[in-house]
Short mmCIF file of C-alpha atoms in Angstrom, two decimals:
data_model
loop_
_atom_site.label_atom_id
_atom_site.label_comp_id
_atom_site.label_asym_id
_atom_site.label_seq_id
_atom_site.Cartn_x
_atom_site.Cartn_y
_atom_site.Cartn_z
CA UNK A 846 94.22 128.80 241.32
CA UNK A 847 91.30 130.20 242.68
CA UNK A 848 88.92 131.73 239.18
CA UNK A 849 87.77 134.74 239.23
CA UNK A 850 85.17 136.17 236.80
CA UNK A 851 86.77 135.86 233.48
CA UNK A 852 84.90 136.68 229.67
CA UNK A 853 86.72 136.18 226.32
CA UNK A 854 86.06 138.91 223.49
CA UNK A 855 87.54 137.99 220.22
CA UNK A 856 88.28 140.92 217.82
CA UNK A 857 90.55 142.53 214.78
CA UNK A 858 93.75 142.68 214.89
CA UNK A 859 95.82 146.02 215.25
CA UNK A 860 99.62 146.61 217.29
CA UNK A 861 98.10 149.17 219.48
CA UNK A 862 94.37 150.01 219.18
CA UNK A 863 94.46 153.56 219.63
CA UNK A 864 92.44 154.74 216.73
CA UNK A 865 94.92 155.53 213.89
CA UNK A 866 93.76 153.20 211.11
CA UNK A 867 96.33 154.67 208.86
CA UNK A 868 99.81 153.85 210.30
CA UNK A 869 98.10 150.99 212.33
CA UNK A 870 95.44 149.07 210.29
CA UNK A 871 93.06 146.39 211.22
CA UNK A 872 93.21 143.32 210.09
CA UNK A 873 90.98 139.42 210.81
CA UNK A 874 88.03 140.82 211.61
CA UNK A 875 85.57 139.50 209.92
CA UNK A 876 82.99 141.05 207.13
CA UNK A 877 82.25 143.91 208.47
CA UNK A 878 86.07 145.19 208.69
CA UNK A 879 87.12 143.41 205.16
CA UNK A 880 84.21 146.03 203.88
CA UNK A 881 84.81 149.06 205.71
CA UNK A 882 88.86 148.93 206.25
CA UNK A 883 87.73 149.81 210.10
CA UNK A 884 86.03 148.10 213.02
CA UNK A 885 84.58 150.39 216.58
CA UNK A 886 87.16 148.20 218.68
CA UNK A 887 90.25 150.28 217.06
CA UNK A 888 89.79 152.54 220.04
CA UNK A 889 89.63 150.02 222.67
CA UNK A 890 93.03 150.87 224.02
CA UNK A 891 92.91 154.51 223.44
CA UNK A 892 92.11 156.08 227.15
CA UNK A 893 89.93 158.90 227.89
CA UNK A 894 89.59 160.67 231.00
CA UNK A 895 91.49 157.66 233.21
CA UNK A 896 89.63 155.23 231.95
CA UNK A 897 89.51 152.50 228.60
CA UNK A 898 86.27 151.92 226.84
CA UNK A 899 85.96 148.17 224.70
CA UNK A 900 84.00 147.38 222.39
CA UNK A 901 83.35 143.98 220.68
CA UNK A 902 80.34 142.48 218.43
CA UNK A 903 78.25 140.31 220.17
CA UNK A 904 76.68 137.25 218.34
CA UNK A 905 73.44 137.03 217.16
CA UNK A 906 70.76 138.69 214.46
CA UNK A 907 69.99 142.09 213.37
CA UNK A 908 71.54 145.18 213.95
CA UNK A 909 74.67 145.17 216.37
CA UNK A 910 74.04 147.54 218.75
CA UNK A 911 70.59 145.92 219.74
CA UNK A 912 72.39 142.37 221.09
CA UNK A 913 73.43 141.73 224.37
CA UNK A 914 75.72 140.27 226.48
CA UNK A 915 74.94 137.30 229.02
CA UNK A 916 76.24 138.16 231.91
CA UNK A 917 74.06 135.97 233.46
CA UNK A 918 76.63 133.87 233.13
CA UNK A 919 78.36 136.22 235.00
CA UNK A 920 76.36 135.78 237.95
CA UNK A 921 74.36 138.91 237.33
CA UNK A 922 70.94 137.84 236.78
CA UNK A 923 68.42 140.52 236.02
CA UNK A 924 71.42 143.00 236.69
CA UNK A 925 72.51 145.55 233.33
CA UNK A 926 76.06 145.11 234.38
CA UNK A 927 78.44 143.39 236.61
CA UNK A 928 81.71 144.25 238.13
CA UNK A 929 85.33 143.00 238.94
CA UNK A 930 85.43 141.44 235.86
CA UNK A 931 88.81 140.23 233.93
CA UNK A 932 88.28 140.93 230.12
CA UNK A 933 90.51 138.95 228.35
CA UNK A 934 91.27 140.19 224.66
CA UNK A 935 91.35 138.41 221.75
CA UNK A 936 92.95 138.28 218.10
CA UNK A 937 93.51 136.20 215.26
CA UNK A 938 96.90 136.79 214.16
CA UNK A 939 97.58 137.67 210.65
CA UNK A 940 100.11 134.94 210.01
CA UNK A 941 98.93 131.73 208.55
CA UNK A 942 97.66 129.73 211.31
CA UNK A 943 99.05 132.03 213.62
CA UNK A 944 96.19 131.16 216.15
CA UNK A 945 93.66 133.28 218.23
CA UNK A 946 95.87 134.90 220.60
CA UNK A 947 95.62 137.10 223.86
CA UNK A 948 96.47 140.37 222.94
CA UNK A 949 95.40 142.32 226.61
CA UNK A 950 93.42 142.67 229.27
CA UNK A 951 90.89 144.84 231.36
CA UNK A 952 91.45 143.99 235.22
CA UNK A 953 88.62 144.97 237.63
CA UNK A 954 86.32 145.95 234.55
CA UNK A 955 82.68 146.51 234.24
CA UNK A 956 80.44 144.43 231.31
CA UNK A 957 77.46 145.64 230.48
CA UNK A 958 74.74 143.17 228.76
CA UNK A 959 73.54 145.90 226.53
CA UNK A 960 75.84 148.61 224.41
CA UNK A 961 76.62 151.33 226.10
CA UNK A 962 76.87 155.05 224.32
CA UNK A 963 80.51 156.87 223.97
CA UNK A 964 81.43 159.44 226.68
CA UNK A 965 80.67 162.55 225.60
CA UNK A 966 83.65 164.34 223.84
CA UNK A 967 85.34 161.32 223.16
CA UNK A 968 86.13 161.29 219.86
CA UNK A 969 85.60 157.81 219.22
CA UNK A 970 84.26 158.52 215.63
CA UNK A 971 85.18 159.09 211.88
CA UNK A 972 84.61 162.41 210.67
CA UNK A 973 80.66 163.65 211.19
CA UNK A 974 79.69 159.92 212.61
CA UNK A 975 78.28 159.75 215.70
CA UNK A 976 80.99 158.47 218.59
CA UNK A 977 80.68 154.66 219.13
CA UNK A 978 79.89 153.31 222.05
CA UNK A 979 81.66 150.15 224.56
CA UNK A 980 80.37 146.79 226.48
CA UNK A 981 83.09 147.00 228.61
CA UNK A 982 85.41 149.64 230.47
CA UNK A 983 87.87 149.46 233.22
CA UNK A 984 90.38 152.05 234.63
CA UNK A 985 93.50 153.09 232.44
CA UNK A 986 96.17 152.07 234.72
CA UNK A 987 93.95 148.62 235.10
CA UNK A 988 94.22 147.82 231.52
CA UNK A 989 97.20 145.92 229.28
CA UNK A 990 97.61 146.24 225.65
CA UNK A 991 100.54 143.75 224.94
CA UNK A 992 103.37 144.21 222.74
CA UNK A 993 103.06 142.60 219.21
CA UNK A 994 106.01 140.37 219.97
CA UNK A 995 104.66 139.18 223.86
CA UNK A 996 101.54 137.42 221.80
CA UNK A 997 102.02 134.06 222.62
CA UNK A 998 99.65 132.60 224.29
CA UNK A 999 96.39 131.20 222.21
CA UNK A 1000 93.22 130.72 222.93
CA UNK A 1001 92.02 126.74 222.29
CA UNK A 1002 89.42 126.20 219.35
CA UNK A 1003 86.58 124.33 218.86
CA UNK A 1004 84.79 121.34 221.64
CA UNK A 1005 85.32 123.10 225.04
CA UNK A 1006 87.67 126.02 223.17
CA UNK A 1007 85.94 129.43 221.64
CA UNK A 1008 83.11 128.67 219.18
CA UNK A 1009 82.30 131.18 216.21
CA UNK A 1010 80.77 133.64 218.59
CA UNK A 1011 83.12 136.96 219.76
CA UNK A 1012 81.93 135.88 223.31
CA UNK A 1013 83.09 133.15 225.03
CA UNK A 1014 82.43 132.74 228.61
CA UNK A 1015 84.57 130.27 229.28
CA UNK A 1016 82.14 127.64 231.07
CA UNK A 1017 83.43 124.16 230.63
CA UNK A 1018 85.20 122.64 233.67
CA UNK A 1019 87.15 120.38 230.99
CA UNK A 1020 90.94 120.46 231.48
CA UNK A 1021 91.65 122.00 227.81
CA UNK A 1022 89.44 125.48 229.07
CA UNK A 1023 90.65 125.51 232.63
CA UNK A 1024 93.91 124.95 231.58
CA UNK A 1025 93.70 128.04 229.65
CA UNK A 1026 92.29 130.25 232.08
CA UNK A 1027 95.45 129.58 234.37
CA UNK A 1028 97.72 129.98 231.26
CA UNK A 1029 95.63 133.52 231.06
CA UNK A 1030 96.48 133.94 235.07
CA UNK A 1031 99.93 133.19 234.73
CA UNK A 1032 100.55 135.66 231.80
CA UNK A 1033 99.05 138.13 233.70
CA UNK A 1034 101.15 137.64 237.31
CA UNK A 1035 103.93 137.41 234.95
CA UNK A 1036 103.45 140.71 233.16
CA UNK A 1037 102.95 142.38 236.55
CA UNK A 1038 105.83 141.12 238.02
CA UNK A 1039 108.06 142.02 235.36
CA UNK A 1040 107.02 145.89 235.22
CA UNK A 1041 107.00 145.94 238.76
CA UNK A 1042 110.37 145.14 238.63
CA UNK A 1043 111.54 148.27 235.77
CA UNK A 1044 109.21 150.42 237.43
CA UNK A 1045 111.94 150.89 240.52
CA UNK A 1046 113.49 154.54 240.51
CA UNK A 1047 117.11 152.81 239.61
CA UNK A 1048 118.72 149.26 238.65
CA UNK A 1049 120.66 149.58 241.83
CA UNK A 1050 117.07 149.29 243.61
CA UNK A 1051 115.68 147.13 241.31
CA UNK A 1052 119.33 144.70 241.61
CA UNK A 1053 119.16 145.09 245.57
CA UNK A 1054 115.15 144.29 245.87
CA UNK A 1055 115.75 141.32 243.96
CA UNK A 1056 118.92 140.23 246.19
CA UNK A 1057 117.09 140.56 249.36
CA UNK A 1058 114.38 138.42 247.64
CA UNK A 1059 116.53 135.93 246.84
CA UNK A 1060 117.93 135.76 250.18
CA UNK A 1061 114.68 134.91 251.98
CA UNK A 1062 114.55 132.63 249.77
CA UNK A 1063 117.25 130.44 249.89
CA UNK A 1064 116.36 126.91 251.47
CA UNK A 1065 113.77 126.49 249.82
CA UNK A 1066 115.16 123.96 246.62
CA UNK A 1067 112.12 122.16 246.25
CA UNK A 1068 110.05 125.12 245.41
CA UNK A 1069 112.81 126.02 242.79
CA UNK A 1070 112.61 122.60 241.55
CA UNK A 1071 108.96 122.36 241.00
CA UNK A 1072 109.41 126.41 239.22
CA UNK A 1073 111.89 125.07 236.91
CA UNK A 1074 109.54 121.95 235.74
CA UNK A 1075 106.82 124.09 235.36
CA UNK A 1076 108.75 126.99 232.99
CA UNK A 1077 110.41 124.21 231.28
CA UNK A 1078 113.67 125.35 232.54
CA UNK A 1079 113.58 128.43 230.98
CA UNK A 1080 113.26 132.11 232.87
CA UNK A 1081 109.52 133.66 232.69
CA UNK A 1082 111.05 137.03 231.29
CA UNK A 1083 114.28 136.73 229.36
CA UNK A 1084 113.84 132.81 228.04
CA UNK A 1085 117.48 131.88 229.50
CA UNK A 1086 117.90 127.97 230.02
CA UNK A 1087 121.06 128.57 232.54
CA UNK A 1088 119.98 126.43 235.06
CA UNK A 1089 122.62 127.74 237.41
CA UNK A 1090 121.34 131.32 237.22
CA UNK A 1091 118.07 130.72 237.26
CA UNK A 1092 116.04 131.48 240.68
CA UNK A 1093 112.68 130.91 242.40
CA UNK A 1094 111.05 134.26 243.04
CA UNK A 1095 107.50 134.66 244.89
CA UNK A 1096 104.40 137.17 243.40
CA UNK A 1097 103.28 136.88 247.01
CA UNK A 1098 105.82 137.78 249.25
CA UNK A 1099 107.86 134.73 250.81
CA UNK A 1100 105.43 133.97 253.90
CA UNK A 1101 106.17 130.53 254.78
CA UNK A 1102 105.32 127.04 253.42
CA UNK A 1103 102.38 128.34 252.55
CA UNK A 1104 103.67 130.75 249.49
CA UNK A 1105 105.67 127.97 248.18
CA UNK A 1106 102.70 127.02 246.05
CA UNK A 1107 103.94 126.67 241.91
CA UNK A 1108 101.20 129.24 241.37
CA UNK A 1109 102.45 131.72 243.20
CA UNK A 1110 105.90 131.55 241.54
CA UNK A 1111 108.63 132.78 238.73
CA UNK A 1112 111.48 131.66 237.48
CA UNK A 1113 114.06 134.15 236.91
#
């Protein structure tokens, strides 16, 4: 696969991050959350005028909002932000040694290296505090919160995995880290694929675009093969392990040999 800009922001835990602390607490976050019962990334999913607005705690000394981000590392030197980003969310689930898993994304998001102040009227606050701010922000329709139960996929730990910072960048070239980025990839063509697929005005459109799919594809058992080695057999949406049913479909439409690559495929 070919990487694009990807940073790592570890944070608390919560099913939805839209605020409500009360029917939706936070949890594995650290000090500063076991003290106050709250942590500023509870609004992270929360939109606001078409767009989301993330906020994590950076590493380092002193008072939070005066730390920064490198996105030097980035490949914006000298630069206060950088764009086309993939923010990659992180969590530790509550379980016991449940992992640090992805819990969402921002596609096509800006980072900033220093915080940035809450849009005005957003109500990011408790009571008479002041609204708190972001690092990162993308476009609502850009950005995926997953369900509780589609957690799955965790982050590797220590040599070449994410240290004690909230920041990881991601920068070894060892297989353990770039394996992970594709696993991040992957989750994310699959996710895509799948609500393209519901998001058809009726199953009869949904059945027959998947047909025709499946027709231009036939011929093709080697690519199938490789798909079915790669899922372990199993379908990338419902988990079934009926060989029989199970078919190769394309995220890039079926464009000769040269869409055949594993990397551009599901099993379903």
């Amino acid at each position: 696969l070919d990487m694009r800009k990807m940073i790592f922001f570890n944070i608390g835990w919560m099913n939805y991050y839209r605020g409500n602390i009360d029917e939706d607490p936070i949890k594995k976050g650290g000090k500063f959350i076991d003290e106050n019962g709250r942590g500023y990334e509870i609004w992270n999913f929360l939109p606001f005028n078409g767009r989301m607005y993330g906020y994590v705690q950076p590493g380092g000394k002193g008072d939070y909002f005066s730390r920064s981000i490198d996105i030097d590392k980035l490949g914006a030197p000298k630069q206060n932000s950088v764009d086309n980003v993939l923010s990659v969310w992180l969590a530790s689930y509550p379980a016991k040694k449940g992992g640090t898993r992805v819990i969402g994304w921002y596609e096509n998001s800006t980072v900033y290296r220093k915080y940035q102040e809450a849009p005005i009227d957003s109500n990011r606050n408790f009571g008479d505090s002041k609204n708190f701010g972001y690092w990162v922000t993308a476009k609502e329709e850009d950005c995926v919160c997953l369900p509780v139960d589609e957690r799955t996929l965790q982050a590797p730990r220590g040599k070449d995995g994410i240290g004690q910072s909230n920041v990881w960048y991601a920068p070894s070239q060892e297989n353990i880290t770039m394996e992970f980025r594709e696993k991040v990839e992957k989750l994310i063509s699959q996710y895509q694929a799948s609500e393209d697929f519901f998001d058809s005005d009726t199953l009869e459109d949904a059945t027959e675009r998947m047909l025709v799919s499946i027709v231009r594809r036939q011929g093709q058992p080697q690519f199938r093969e490789r798909l079915i080695k790669a899922y372990k057999g199993k379908c990338a949406i419902s988990g079934s392990d009926v060989k029989q049913a199970l078919e190769a479909a394309h995220i890039i439409p079926y464009d000769g040999k040269k869409t055949n690559n594993t990397s551009n495929g599901l099993l379903l």
